[in-house]
Amino acid sequence: LSDVIVIDDSEEYADVEKELIFLGPLAFEKKCLKRILRAAKAYSRPPSEKEAGFILLGSIRQIDGTPVFIVEDQVQLCGMVTPLQVSFDLSDIKKIIEEAEKDHLTIVGVLHTHPRGDAEPSLHDKISWLILQSEIGRAVPLLIYSLNNDKIGMLYIEWQLIDQLIQRLKTRKMSIERIFQKHDLR
Ligand SMILES: [Zn+2]
């Protein structure tokens, strides 16, 4: 799997004409990025700081054969809080995608906050993100916002690699009866 790309201010650039802000494979509408960061910052700030999750909605454009995820809107997720982390319900995400499709929008990313930690996804974050992508059958970027160092961490790998991984995880089933017969264990 590819490395995490942590993006700081020096790596981002704004397309002023289109009002799009490019962050790796994502292109945020200016207003949309401001709206998401406003909410992410507010939920991360003490007292009562908490993890908040968002589904990024928009459209996917192929530019020179590579997908560009245009972020046009967002929906906040209700999470289940455990002492260690917040997890988001996959069926909620699917329902949000269904609702968004009525407005010709699709999922173009997932973002959540790390109020105290770094902008680095945990192993749990990475695994849930892989499950989400295998369920929807395509790749979407994962973003983490950290108030600690005011950074956005991003993780993105091509669908081909995710699909290869899923294929490699196919089980080989062996009959116990046949193993017993072959080795005369009965
Ligand atoms: Zn996390």
XYZ file of N, CA and C and ligand atoms in Angstrom:
559
model
N 0.837 -1.195 0.000
C 0.000 0.000 0.000
C 0.874 1.247 0.000
N 0.333 2.311 -0.565
C 1.131 3.530 -0.700
C 1.253 4.263 0.629
N 2.174 5.178 0.667
C 2.411 5.965 1.888
C 1.328 7.018 2.058
N 1.239 7.508 3.282
C 0.297 8.591 3.577
C 0.939 9.889 3.099
N 0.144 10.683 2.422
C 0.645 11.988 1.987
C 0.072 13.013 2.955
N 0.926 13.667 3.700
C 0.441 14.738 4.577
C 0.690 16.054 3.857
N -0.399 16.750 3.642
C -0.311 17.973 2.851
C -0.258 19.196 3.753
N 0.734 20.022 3.563
C 0.745 21.284 4.298
C 0.517 22.406 3.293
N 0.505 23.606 3.763
C 0.151 24.760 2.918
C 1.009 24.885 1.663
N 2.305 24.535 1.769
C 3.205 24.733 0.641
C 2.849 23.842 -0.545
N 2.149 22.729 -0.299
C 1.860 21.787 -1.377
C 0.511 22.034 -2.067
N -0.265 22.915 -1.506
C -1.564 23.154 -2.120
C -1.489 24.388 -3.034
N -2.319 24.392 -4.043
C -2.395 25.585 -4.864
C -3.838 25.807 -5.290
N -4.176 27.024 -5.455
C -5.572 27.350 -5.741
C -5.750 27.738 -7.200
N -6.788 27.191 -7.799
C -7.164 27.591 -9.145
C -8.217 28.687 -8.985
N -7.759 29.925 -9.066
C -8.615 31.058 -8.734
C -9.804 31.163 -9.691
N -9.543 30.898 -10.985
C -10.616 31.062 -11.980
C -11.806 30.153 -11.696
N -11.503 28.881 -11.391
C -12.579 27.912 -11.162
C -12.988 27.866 -9.699
N -12.281 28.623 -8.864
C -12.550 28.596 -7.424
C -12.358 27.187 -6.872
N -11.417 26.451 -7.451
C -11.142 25.094 -6.967
C -9.795 25.072 -6.258
N -9.740 24.325 -5.144
C -8.499 24.179 -4.402
C -8.088 22.713 -4.507
N -6.947 22.468 -5.125
C -6.484 21.102 -5.360
C -5.657 20.600 -4.186
N -6.077 19.467 -3.636
C -5.330 18.787 -2.566
C -5.164 17.348 -3.015
N -4.015 17.026 -3.587
C -3.787 15.676 -4.115
C -4.820 15.355 -5.178
N -5.505 14.203 -5.078
C -6.487 13.838 -6.108
C -7.822 14.565 -5.971
N -7.945 15.411 -4.927
C -9.203 16.120 -4.695
C -9.131 17.560 -5.164
N -10.274 18.065 -5.617
C -10.400 19.484 -5.956
C -11.633 19.998 -5.225
N -11.396 20.844 -4.239
C -12.488 21.372 -3.423
C -13.003 22.673 -4.016
N -14.321 22.805 -4.029
C -14.877 24.130 -4.277
C -14.499 24.940 -3.045
N -14.051 26.166 -3.279
C -13.494 27.004 -2.215
C -14.421 27.085 -0.991
N -15.688 27.373 -1.268
C -16.664 27.531 -0.184
C -16.822 26.246 0.600
N -16.747 25.120 -0.123
C -16.940 23.810 0.475
C -15.808 23.470 1.437
N -14.566 23.747 1.026
C -13.418 23.481 1.899
C -13.518 24.319 3.169
N -13.913 25.575 3.013
C -14.046 26.465 4.174
C -15.115 25.942 5.135
N -16.228 25.463 4.574
C -17.336 24.958 5.381
C -16.919 23.714 6.169
N -16.209 22.792 5.500
C -15.779 21.554 6.148
C -14.763 21.856 7.246
N -13.789 22.728 6.936
C -12.751 23.042 7.921
C -13.326 23.789 9.114
N -14.334 24.599 8.860
C -14.999 25.323 9.952
C -15.599 24.325 10.945
N -16.308 23.327 10.427
C -16.923 22.307 11.280
C -15.851 21.425 11.933
N -14.850 21.019 11.151
C -13.787 20.141 11.675
C -13.045 20.828 12.821
N -12.747 22.112 12.652
C -12.035 22.867 13.691
C -12.903 23.020 14.935
N -14.168 23.351 14.733
C -15.067 23.579 15.869
C -15.201 22.310 16.717
N -15.398 21.147 16.069
C -15.554 19.896 16.824
C -14.253 19.465 17.497
N -13.120 19.911 16.960
C -11.822 19.498 17.514
C -11.409 20.331 18.716
N -12.057 21.481 18.896
C -11.599 22.434 19.908
C -12.134 22.088 21.301
N -11.264 22.159 22.343
C -11.735 21.917 23.699
C -12.561 23.091 24.230
N -13.385 22.932 25.230
C -13.699 21.658 25.884
C -14.676 20.861 25.014
N -14.926 19.644 25.390
C -15.841 18.725 24.716
C -15.424 18.425 23.279
N -14.096 18.412 23.035
C -13.613 18.073 21.697
C -14.002 16.635 21.365
N -14.369 16.415 20.122
C -14.764 15.068 19.704
C -14.441 14.835 18.232
N -14.311 13.556 17.882
C -14.089 13.209 16.474
C -15.367 13.468 15.692
N -15.223 14.053 14.527
C -16.370 14.277 13.649
C -16.041 13.707 12.278
N -17.047 13.101 11.635
C -16.828 12.485 10.331
C -17.721 13.101 9.266
N -17.203 13.163 8.054
C -17.951 13.756 6.941
C -17.810 12.895 5.697
N -18.881 12.828 4.937
C -18.828 12.217 3.610
C -18.723 13.376 2.628
N -17.704 13.348 1.788
C -17.548 14.394 0.782
C -18.285 13.964 -0.480
N -19.096 14.869 -0.997
C -19.919 14.558 -2.169
C -19.559 15.467 -3.338
N -19.739 14.949 -4.527
C -19.445 15.750 -5.717
C -19.445 14.880 -6.948
N -18.483 15.159 -7.836
C -18.398 14.390 -9.075
C -16.944 14.002 -9.341
N -16.780 12.986 -10.190
C -15.427 12.528 -10.531
C -15.180 12.831 -11.992
N -14.099 13.534 -12.270
C -13.740 13.847 -13.655
C -12.425 13.171 -13.992
N -12.365 12.594 -15.189
C -11.121 11.974 -15.645
C -10.306 13.047 -16.350
N -9.149 13.364 -15.804
C -8.259 14.331 -16.449
C -6.955 13.611 -16.773
N -6.667 13.478 -18.080
C -5.507 12.725 -18.574
C -5.474 11.300 -18.007
N -6.636 10.680 -17.953
C -6.710 9.280 -17.513
C -6.682 9.077 -16.006
N -6.527 10.163 -15.233
C -6.540 10.011 -13.773
C -7.778 10.699 -13.196
N -8.425 10.036 -12.218
C -9.626 10.639 -11.658
C -9.316 11.846 -10.764
N -10.115 12.886 -10.927
C -10.047 14.053 -10.043
C -11.378 14.112 -9.309
N -11.303 14.113 -7.996
C -12.497 14.083 -7.158
C -12.902 15.517 -6.811
N -13.966 15.996 -7.448
C -14.419 17.377 -7.236
C -15.389 17.393 -6.047
N -15.010 18.117 -4.988
C -15.849 18.169 -3.792
C -16.778 19.375 -3.877
N -18.090 19.070 -3.902
C -19.077 20.140 -4.057
C -19.986 20.286 -2.838
N -20.026 19.247 -1.999
C -20.943 19.269 -0.861
C -20.441 18.280 0.190
N -21.035 18.310 1.384
C -20.666 17.330 2.390
C -21.839 17.020 3.297
N -21.795 15.817 3.875
C -22.811 15.403 4.848
C -22.065 14.931 6.084
N -22.497 15.388 7.236
C -21.853 14.940 8.469
C -22.392 13.579 8.882
N -21.494 12.735 9.413
C -21.885 11.402 9.862
C -22.135 11.392 11.362
N -23.102 10.598 11.794
C -23.292 10.348 13.219
C -22.459 9.117 13.547
N -21.561 9.240 14.503
C -20.664 8.141 14.826
C -21.009 7.451 16.121
N -20.472 6.237 16.257
C -20.610 5.497 17.516
C -19.311 5.676 18.277
N -19.406 6.306 19.431
C -18.207 6.643 20.189
C -17.840 5.527 21.163
N -16.612 5.057 21.060
C -16.058 4.108 22.031
C -14.892 4.849 22.711
N -14.383 4.316 23.843
C -13.279 5.040 24.488
C -12.073 5.222 23.577
N -11.905 4.321 22.593
C -10.708 4.381 21.753
C -10.893 5.161 20.462
N -12.063 5.072 19.875
C -12.256 5.720 18.576
C -13.734 5.894 18.267
N -13.973 6.597 17.182
C -15.340 6.727 16.681
C -15.415 5.855 15.441
N -16.477 5.045 15.341
C -16.628 4.318 14.086
C -17.944 4.708 13.441
N -17.916 4.718 12.130
C -19.076 5.145 11.371
C -19.735 3.943 10.708
N -21.053 3.972 10.702
C -21.840 2.866 10.190
C -21.801 2.850 8.655
N -21.368 1.713 8.113
C -21.267 1.579 6.660
C -22.627 1.733 5.979
N -23.683 1.243 6.639
C -25.015 1.344 6.025
C -25.479 2.810 5.976
N -25.047 3.630 6.947
C -25.349 5.071 6.889
C -24.702 5.687 5.654
N -23.443 5.321 5.432
C -22.701 5.873 4.294
C -23.402 5.496 2.985
N -23.862 4.233 2.899
C -24.557 3.778 1.682
C -25.858 4.555 1.480
N -26.561 4.836 2.573
C -27.815 5.587 2.471
C -27.552 7.026 2.033
N -26.468 7.605 2.532
C -26.094 8.972 2.131
C -25.770 8.999 0.633
N -25.031 7.978 0.164
C -24.692 7.895 -1.266
C -25.980 7.824 -2.094
N -26.928 6.994 -1.645
C -28.218 6.848 -2.345
C -28.965 8.173 -2.448
N -29.011 8.898 -1.317
C -29.685 10.198 -1.289
C -28.982 11.187 -2.219
N -27.649 11.178 -2.193
C -26.870 12.124 -2.993
C -27.049 11.874 -4.489
N -27.213 10.589 -4.844
C -27.372 10.238 -6.265
C -28.619 10.867 -6.870
N -29.632 11.121 -6.028
C -30.847 11.791 -6.507
C -30.527 13.198 -7.004
N -29.472 13.793 -6.460
C -29.039 15.132 -6.880
C -27.816 15.060 -7.794
N -27.599 13.879 -8.397
C -26.481 13.651 -9.309
C -25.127 13.925 -8.667
N -25.032 13.598 -7.390
C -23.755 13.705 -6.687
C -23.344 12.305 -6.248
N -22.044 12.110 -6.046
C -21.588 10.814 -5.559
C -20.538 11.019 -4.472
N -20.147 9.927 -3.823
C -19.121 10.038 -2.787
C -17.759 10.271 -3.450
N -17.050 11.301 -2.997
C -15.728 11.597 -3.567
C -14.634 11.597 -2.493
N -15.038 11.292 -1.254
C -14.036 11.223 -0.195
C -14.681 11.044 1.160
N -13.851 10.645 2.141
C -14.296 10.584 3.534
C -13.282 11.363 4.360
N -13.798 12.126 5.307
C -12.916 12.949 6.152
C -13.343 12.800 7.599
N -12.379 12.656 8.498
C -12.715 12.758 9.910
C -11.615 13.484 10.662
N -11.947 13.895 11.874
C -11.020 14.728 12.637
C -10.285 13.886 13.677
N -9.060 14.293 13.979
C -8.301 13.770 15.108
C -8.063 14.960 16.026
N -8.972 15.186 16.989
C -8.853 16.394 17.820
C -7.514 16.506 18.557
N -6.970 15.369 19.024
C -5.725 15.434 19.796
C -4.544 14.859 19.027
N -4.807 13.922 18.135
C -3.713 13.216 17.458
C -3.205 13.932 16.226
N -2.304 13.234 15.547
C -1.692 13.712 14.312
C -2.666 13.467 13.143
N -2.346 14.029 11.993
C -3.179 13.843 10.802
C -2.836 12.528 10.117
N -2.688 11.491 10.920
C -2.249 10.176 10.452
C -3.369 9.175 10.713
N -3.870 8.489 9.676
C -4.935 7.511 9.930
C -4.431 6.337 10.774
N -5.271 5.880 11.705
C -4.925 4.712 12.513
C -5.118 3.463 11.652
N -4.657 2.317 12.149
C -4.857 1.063 11.412
C -6.360 0.803 11.255
N -7.122 1.107 12.306
C -8.579 0.960 12.259
C -9.168 1.847 11.152
N -8.671 3.087 11.042
C -9.116 4.005 9.980
C -8.855 3.403 8.601
N -7.654 2.850 8.431
C -7.258 2.308 7.125
C -8.106 1.094 6.760
N -8.351 0.225 7.758
C -9.132 -0.986 7.490
C -10.583 -0.629 7.165
N -11.192 0.281 7.940
C -12.585 0.675 7.640
C -12.684 1.320 6.264
N -11.655 2.075 5.910
C -11.619 2.737 4.600
C -11.523 1.696 3.472
N -10.720 0.637 3.675
C -10.627 -0.433 2.674
C -11.961 -1.168 2.543
N -12.639 -1.388 3.677
C -13.938 -2.068 3.646
C -14.931 -1.215 2.864
N -14.971 0.080 3.154
C -15.887 0.989 2.452
C -15.649 0.920 0.939
N -14.389 0.982 0.534
C -14.071 0.990 -0.894
C -14.428 -0.332 -1.559
N -14.200 -1.449 -0.861
C -14.552 -2.736 -1.460
C -16.074 -2.866 -1.568
N -16.803 -2.266 -0.633
C -18.279 -2.305 -0.660
C -18.835 -1.490 -1.815
N -18.250 -0.298 -2.065
C -18.782 0.557 -3.138
C -18.127 0.266 -4.486
N -17.075 -0.520 -4.475
C -16.449 -0.963 -5.725
C -15.614 0.068 -6.450
N -15.121 1.061 -5.721
C -14.166 2.001 -6.319
C -13.379 2.741 -5.236
N -12.349 3.435 -5.692
C -11.462 4.120 -4.750
C -11.986 5.504 -4.398
N -11.875 5.868 -3.117
C -12.159 7.240 -2.672
C -11.061 7.660 -1.690
N -10.618 8.910 -1.753
C -9.570 9.349 -0.828
C -10.061 9.430 0.625
N -9.121 9.177 1.545
C -9.383 9.299 2.986
C -8.617 10.522 3.493
N -9.305 11.377 4.222
C -8.670 12.579 4.763
C -8.848 12.638 6.279
N -7.779 13.086 6.948
C -7.815 13.265 8.404
C -7.422 14.704 8.701
N -8.244 15.391 9.478
C -7.881 16.750 9.884
C -7.405 16.733 11.328
N -6.244 17.308 11.571
C -5.703 17.403 12.928
C -5.612 18.855 13.356
N -6.260 19.153 14.482
C -6.201 20.517 15.020
C -4.835 20.764 15.644
N -4.240 19.688 16.212
C -2.924 19.753 16.858
C -1.893 20.498 16.034
N -1.768 20.075 14.766
C -0.756 20.723 13.924
C -1.386 21.402 12.707
N -2.715 21.524 12.714
C -3.451 22.194 11.642
C -3.045 21.657 10.261
N -3.147 20.329 10.142
C -2.796 19.687 8.868
C -3.909 18.765 8.414
N -3.904 18.484 7.108
C -4.797 17.475 6.566
C -3.915 16.338 6.048
N -4.171 15.124 6.547
C -3.466 13.951 6.047
C -4.343 13.280 5.013
N -3.748 12.802 3.924
C -4.551 12.174 2.884
C -3.987 10.828 2.493
N -4.869 9.886 2.257
C -4.479 8.549 1.829
C -5.323 8.208 0.613
N -4.641 7.798 -0.450
C -5.361 7.417 -1.664
C -4.548 6.360 -2.409
N -5.199 5.286 -2.780
C -4.558 4.307 -3.658
C -5.541 3.939 -4.762
N -4.996 3.573 -5.913
C -5.850 3.267 -7.062
C -6.690 2.018 -6.798
N -7.879 2.016 -7.387
C -8.821 0.902 -7.218
C -8.189 -0.432 -7.614
N -7.370 -0.399 -8.679
C -6.708 -1.614 -9.175
C -5.951 -2.328 -8.055
N -5.247 -1.543 -7.235
C -4.467 -2.120 -6.132
C -5.369 -2.687 -5.036
N -6.470 -1.973 -4.754
C -7.413 -2.433 -3.736
C -8.054 -3.739 -4.205
N -8.452 -3.751 -5.490
C -9.086 -4.923 -6.082
C -8.139 -6.125 -6.052
N -6.865 -5.876 -6.369
C -5.857 -6.943 -6.335
C -5.747 -7.535 -4.940
N -5.758 -6.640 -3.939
C -5.661 -7.081 -2.548
C -6.864 -7.959 -2.180
N -8.063 -7.515 -2.591
C -9.287 -8.277 -2.290
C -9.219 -9.651 -2.959
N -8.754 -9.662 -4.220
C -8.625 -10.939 -4.949
C -7.653 -11.882 -4.248
N -6.571 -11.306 -3.723
C -5.553 -12.116 -3.036
C -6.095 -12.709 -1.750
N -7.152 -12.089 -1.204
C -7.708 -12.564 0.061
C -8.773 -13.650 -0.121
N -8.877 -14.192 -1.357
C -9.841 -15.266 -1.606
C -9.434 -16.524 -0.837
N -10.406 -17.152 -0.219
C -10.146 -18.337 0.611
C -10.088 -19.610 -0.221
N -9.234 -20.539 0.180
C -9.192 -21.868 -0.416
C -9.831 -22.802 0.605
N -10.936 -23.460 0.211
C -11.639 -24.320 1.167
C -11.268 -25.786 0.958
N -10.934 -26.454 2.068
C -10.500 -27.850 2.003
C -11.446 -28.732 2.807
N -11.845 -29.843 2.206
C -12.769 -30.754 2.868
C -12.051 -31.573 3.940
N -12.581 -31.498 5.148
C -12.006 -32.243 6.272
C -12.124 -33.748 5.998
N -13.308 -34.125 5.436
C -13.547 -35.532 5.144
C -12.467 -36.079 4.221
N -12.153 -35.285 3.158
C -11.153 -35.734 2.190
C -9.764 -35.810 2.821
N -9.463 -34.849 3.677
C -8.159 -34.855 4.363
C -8.048 -36.124 5.218
N -9.159 -36.438 5.918
C -9.187 -37.630 6.784
C -9.026 -38.906 5.968
N -9.772 -38.972 4.815
C -9.700 -40.164 3.955
C -8.297 -40.360 3.421
N -7.716 -39.240 2.917
C -6.403 -39.278 2.295
C -5.345 -39.782 3.268
N -5.454 -39.328 4.503
C -4.431 -39.672 5.495
C -4.855 -40.800 6.425
N -5.985 -41.434 6.064
C -6.510 -42.587 6.818
C -6.608 -42.274 8.313
N -7.300 -41.193 8.612
C -7.391 -40.737 9.998
C -8.610 -41.277 10.738
N -9.539 -41.895 9.997
C -10.744 -42.379 10.683
C -10.570 -43.788 11.200
Zn -9.024 8.328 12.820
